[in-house]
Amino acid sequence: ETGVTQTPRHLVMGMTNKKSLKCEQHLGHNAMYWYKQSAKKPLELMFVYSLEERVENNSVPSRFSPECPNSSHLFLHLHTLQPEDSALYLCASSQDRSEEKLFFGSGTQLSVL
Amino acid sequence: GQNIDQPTEMTATEGAIVQINCTYQTSGFNGLFWYQQHAGEAPTFLSYNVLDGLEEKGRFSSFLSRSKGYSYLLLKELQMKDSASYLCAAGVGGATNKLIFGTGTLLAVQP
């Protein structure tokens, strides 16, 4: 148990669906992250939030929309995804934006049909 | 550019020692992380090296050479539960940290 909880663990969606991934951290951290993990590829940083403010967006398509309502919760809203978006989406948190040690959730395995 | 290289797969025998290498080429470098990820689970922190040398933590040790852009993770007395993916990551940020990850090394421990 890393203190970071993600739901759902698995998600199958069609290209016209809208769904949301949820992440909650119980560590009192101030920074939260979304990563994409595809088979045989390095983890790709998607978004970074620090104190509920988005501080980084790594050229992610607009069909991915993050939301951070408070420092403990992070969402990733998905709409009109493509099959190549199928991957494991990992949430992580750290004490603050300058802290490099990350605590990861178990991820949401997403399949886009 | 930023680049991290590590082997894709390795196989070792229970009770043996295995060394997983990682080389990095980055602009800006703060330190080197190793994470362990079992299938279907969260990556978990194993070690962090900032200075050159070997850091030992139980059965796991991690080494860093900043001048060579090289690190390794050493696992001793291998157990079946050590079968997992091992992720090497370089910290390259300053005030706004950033981790550059390798593709991970999938280690299979056989009886």
Tab-separated table of C-alpha atoms in Angstrom:
chain	number	residue	atom	x	y	z
A	1	GLU	CA	0.000	0.000	0.000
A	2	THR	CA	1.641	3.211	-1.201
A	3	GLY	CA	-0.964	5.657	0.110
A	4	VAL	CA	-2.150	6.479	-3.407
A	5	THR	CA	-5.416	4.901	-4.554
A	6	GLN	CA	-6.659	4.782	-8.129
A	7	THR	CA	-10.045	3.775	-9.480
A	8	PRO	CA	-11.107	1.991	-11.520
A	9	ARG	CA	-8.368	-0.639	-11.826
A	10	HIS	CA	-9.566	-1.625	-15.298
A	11	LEU	CA	-11.586	0.295	-17.879
A	12	VAL	CA	-12.790	-0.621	-21.341
A	13	MET	CA	-14.330	2.141	-23.389
A	14	GLY	CA	-15.369	2.884	-26.935
A	15	MET	CA	-13.980	5.803	-28.881
A	16	THR	CA	-17.155	7.842	-28.391
A	17	ASN	CA	-17.418	7.320	-24.629
A	18	LYS	CA	-16.622	9.756	-21.855
A	19	LYS	CA	-15.077	8.392	-18.680
A	20	SER	CA	-13.002	9.640	-15.765
A	21	LEU	CA	-10.095	8.177	-13.836
A	22	LYS	CA	-9.811	9.003	-10.164
A	23	CYS	CA	-6.794	9.263	-7.894
A	24	GLU	CA	-6.678	9.937	-4.177
A	25	GLN	CA	-3.597	10.296	-1.993
A	26	HIS	CA	-3.584	9.966	1.789
A	27	LEU	CA	-0.033	11.174	2.330
A	28	GLY	CA	-0.543	14.900	2.784
A	29	HIS	CA	1.467	15.606	-0.356
A	30	ASN	CA	1.223	18.845	-2.316
A	31	ALA	CA	2.097	17.638	-5.816
A	32	MET	CA	0.253	15.090	-7.952
A	33	TYR	CA	1.053	13.621	-11.364
A	34	TRP	CA	-0.450	11.635	-14.212
A	35	TYR	CA	1.823	9.234	-16.102
A	36	LYS	CA	1.121	7.008	-19.085
A	37	GLN	CA	2.799	3.595	-19.215
A	38	SER	CA	2.686	1.753	-22.534
A	39	ALA	CA	4.198	-1.653	-23.182
A	40	LYS	CA	7.956	-1.510	-23.820
A	41	LYS	CA	8.000	2.286	-23.495
A	42	PRO	CA	9.244	4.537	-20.681
A	43	LEU	CA	6.775	6.158	-18.356
A	44	GLU	CA	5.557	9.365	-19.965
A	45	LEU	CA	4.742	12.335	-17.777
A	46	MET	CA	1.394	13.821	-18.791
A	47	PHE	CA	0.398	16.415	-16.215
A	48	VAL	CA	1.707	17.863	-12.961
A	49	TYR	CA	-0.279	19.682	-10.312
A	50	SER	CA	1.278	21.590	-7.442
A	51	LEU	CA	-0.995	22.946	-4.730
A	52	GLU	CA	-3.977	22.329	-7.045
A	53	GLU	CA	-2.474	24.404	-9.846
A	54	ARG	CA	-1.446	22.761	-13.117
A	55	VAL	CA	2.250	23.445	-13.572
A	56	GLU	CA	3.087	21.161	-16.460
A	57	ASN	CA	1.300	19.793	-19.511
A	58	ASN	CA	3.566	17.701	-21.698
A	59	SER	CA	1.924	18.217	-25.075
A	60	VAL	CA	-0.925	15.913	-24.189
A	61	PRO	CA	-3.886	15.819	-26.632
A	62	SER	CA	-6.957	17.705	-25.510
A	63	ARG	CA	-8.970	14.490	-25.351
A	64	PHE	CA	-7.265	14.084	-21.958
A	65	SER	CA	-8.438	16.680	-19.452
A	66	PRO	CA	-7.065	16.730	-15.886
A	67	GLU	CA	-8.776	18.183	-12.859
A	68	CYS	CA	-7.415	18.732	-9.346
A	69	PRO	CA	-10.177	19.966	-7.017
A	70	ASN	CA	-7.969	19.759	-3.922
A	71	SER	CA	-4.517	18.556	-2.960
A	72	SER	CA	-5.738	15.024	-2.208
A	73	HIS	CA	-7.696	14.299	-5.373
A	74	LEU	CA	-6.798	14.173	-9.038
A	75	PHE	CA	-8.974	13.235	-11.984
A	76	LEU	CA	-8.287	12.489	-15.629
A	77	HIS	CA	-11.319	13.016	-17.828
A	78	LEU	CA	-11.311	11.060	-21.073
A	79	HIS	CA	-13.350	11.679	-24.217
A	80	THR	CA	-13.179	10.533	-27.841
A	81	LEU	CA	-10.074	8.478	-27.197
A	82	GLN	CA	-8.186	6.533	-29.835
A	83	PRO	CA	-7.072	2.873	-29.695
A	84	GLU	CA	-3.450	4.025	-29.305
A	85	ASP	CA	-4.440	5.597	-25.992
A	86	SER	CA	-4.785	2.113	-24.530
A	87	ALA	CA	-2.219	1.936	-21.722
A	88	LEU	CA	-1.732	1.866	-17.973
A	89	TYR	CA	-2.392	5.291	-16.466
A	90	LEU	CA	-0.517	5.879	-13.253
A	91	CYS	CA	-1.131	8.567	-10.679
A	92	ALA	CA	1.666	9.633	-8.372
A	93	SER	CA	2.261	12.153	-5.618
A	94	SER	CA	5.248	13.772	-3.955
A	95	GLN	CA	5.729	15.994	-0.945
A	96	ASP	CA	6.103	19.028	-3.181
A	97	ARG	CA	7.016	19.916	-6.737
A	98	SER	CA	10.741	19.896	-6.047
A	99	GLU	CA	10.673	16.470	-4.405
A	100	GLU	CA	11.612	13.776	-6.873
A	101	LYS	CA	10.655	10.731	-4.817
A	102	LEU	CA	7.273	9.657	-6.132
A	103	PHE	CA	4.599	7.490	-4.597
A	104	PHE	CA	2.579	5.726	-7.268
A	105	GLY	CA	-0.893	4.281	-7.383
A	106	SER	CA	-1.535	0.860	-8.920
A	107	GLY	CA	-2.857	2.428	-12.077
A	108	THR	CA	-5.888	2.114	-14.318
A	109	GLN	CA	-5.469	-0.315	-17.213
A	110	LEU	CA	-7.357	1.359	-20.055
A	111	SER	CA	-8.451	-0.367	-23.238
A	112	VAL	CA	-9.980	1.725	-26.021
A	113	LEU	CA	-11.940	-0.269	-28.576
B	1	GLY	CA	18.349	14.972	-25.538
B	2	GLN	CA	17.383	12.885	-22.550
B	3	ASN	CA	18.001	9.161	-22.739
B	4	ILE	CA	17.963	6.264	-20.296
B	5	ASP	CA	19.067	2.779	-21.352
B	6	GLN	CA	18.539	-0.466	-19.490
B	7	PRO	CA	18.142	-4.066	-20.651
B	8	THR	CA	14.622	-5.123	-21.553
B	9	GLU	CA	14.664	-8.516	-19.887
B	10	MET	CA	16.879	-10.589	-17.600
B	11	THR	CA	16.614	-14.059	-16.137
B	12	ALA	CA	18.286	-15.282	-12.951
B	13	THR	CA	18.137	-18.222	-10.581
B	14	GLU	CA	16.722	-18.231	-7.081
B	15	GLY	CA	19.470	-17.634	-4.520
B	16	ALA	CA	21.813	-16.054	-7.047
B	17	ILE	CA	22.978	-12.447	-7.530
B	18	VAL	CA	21.870	-10.276	-10.439
B	19	GLN	CA	23.031	-6.844	-11.571
B	20	ILE	CA	20.745	-4.592	-13.600
B	21	ASN	CA	22.609	-1.835	-15.416
B	22	CYS	CA	21.374	1.601	-16.399
B	23	THR	CA	23.121	4.284	-18.420
B	24	TYR	CA	21.838	7.793	-18.778
B	25	GLN	CA	22.477	10.858	-20.890
B	26	THR	CA	20.657	13.871	-19.568
B	27	SER	CA	20.973	17.631	-19.500
B	28	GLY	CA	20.963	18.404	-15.827
B	29	PHE	CA	21.205	15.598	-13.322
B	30	ASN	CA	20.142	15.525	-9.691
B	31	GLY	CA	20.253	11.850	-8.875
B	32	LEU	CA	19.271	8.342	-9.924
B	33	PHE	CA	16.203	6.436	-8.762
B	34	TRP	CA	15.320	2.755	-8.910
B	35	TYR	CA	11.710	1.605	-8.647
B	36	GLN	CA	10.305	-1.916	-8.503
B	37	GLN	CA	7.021	-2.720	-10.235
B	38	HIS	CA	5.276	-6.069	-9.894
B	39	ALA	CA	2.783	-6.931	-12.602
B	40	GLY	CA	-0.475	-5.091	-12.036
B	41	GLU	CA	0.872	-3.124	-9.100
B	42	ALA	CA	2.225	0.336	-8.329
B	43	PRO	CA	5.889	1.114	-8.873
B	44	THR	CA	7.515	1.328	-5.451
B	45	PHE	CA	10.646	3.238	-4.486
B	46	LEU	CA	13.790	1.165	-3.974
B	47	SER	CA	16.720	3.567	-3.886
B	48	TYR	CA	18.034	7.021	-4.667
B	49	ASN	CA	21.692	7.814	-5.369
B	50	VAL	CA	22.984	11.367	-5.494
B	51	LEU	CA	26.684	10.841	-4.808
B	52	ASP	CA	29.051	8.388	-6.451
B	53	GLY	CA	29.370	5.040	-4.787
B	54	LEU	CA	27.432	2.101	-3.492
B	55	GLU	CA	24.400	2.322	-1.221
B	56	GLU	CA	23.347	-0.898	0.452
B	57	LYS	CA	19.884	-1.606	1.755
B	58	GLY	CA	19.421	-5.211	2.817
B	59	ARG	CA	19.506	-7.559	-0.173
B	60	PHE	CA	19.414	-4.618	-2.594
B	61	SER	CA	22.287	-2.252	-3.389
B	62	SER	CA	22.517	0.599	-5.866
B	63	PHE	CA	25.615	2.129	-7.401
B	64	LEU	CA	26.165	5.421	-9.175
B	65	SER	CA	29.007	6.882	-11.229
B	66	ARG	CA	28.124	10.418	-12.267
B	67	SER	CA	31.222	10.807	-14.446
B	68	LYS	CA	30.282	7.712	-16.457
B	69	GLY	CA	26.538	8.289	-16.501
B	70	TYR	CA	26.080	4.802	-15.105
B	71	SER	CA	24.166	3.080	-12.356
B	72	TYR	CA	23.361	-0.462	-11.391
B	73	LEU	CA	20.974	-2.218	-9.066
B	74	LEU	CA	22.367	-5.318	-7.377
B	75	LEU	CA	19.989	-7.922	-5.999
B	76	LYS	CA	21.449	-10.626	-3.762
B	77	GLU	CA	19.995	-13.929	-2.545
B	78	LEU	CA	17.298	-13.729	-5.165
B	79	GLN	CA	13.811	-14.821	-4.215
B	80	MET	CA	10.897	-15.709	-6.459
B	81	LYS	CA	9.085	-12.591	-5.252
B	82	ASP	CA	11.854	-10.459	-6.793
B	83	SER	CA	10.398	-11.252	-10.225
B	84	ALA	CA	9.273	-7.790	-11.334
B	85	SER	CA	10.107	-4.893	-13.595
B	86	TYR	CA	12.882	-2.590	-12.347
B	87	LEU	CA	12.662	1.020	-13.497
B	88	CYS	CA	15.674	3.303	-13.659
B	89	ALA	CA	14.910	7.038	-13.553
B	90	ALA	CA	17.119	10.119	-13.627
B	91	GLY	CA	16.099	13.288	-11.836
B	92	VAL	CA	16.840	16.190	-14.150
B	93	GLY	CA	14.932	19.098	-12.708
B	94	GLY	CA	15.841	21.862	-10.328
B	95	ALA	CA	13.072	23.733	-8.580
B	96	THR	CA	10.656	21.976	-10.900
B	97	ASN	CA	11.792	18.408	-10.707
B	98	LYS	CA	11.402	15.996	-13.532
B	99	LEU	CA	12.102	12.284	-13.739
B	100	ILE	CA	13.196	10.665	-16.983
B	101	PHE	CA	12.383	6.946	-16.909
B	102	GLY	CA	13.910	4.019	-18.736
B	103	THR	CA	11.728	1.343	-20.285
B	104	GLY	CA	12.261	-0.946	-17.305
B	105	THR	CA	14.017	-4.303	-16.994
B	106	LEU	CA	11.734	-7.304	-16.565
B	107	LEU	CA	13.494	-9.736	-14.233
B	108	ALA	CA	12.354	-13.343	-14.122
B	109	VAL	CA	13.630	-15.379	-11.184
B	110	GLN	CA	13.564	-19.113	-11.850
B	111	PRO	CA	13.698	-21.956	-9.321
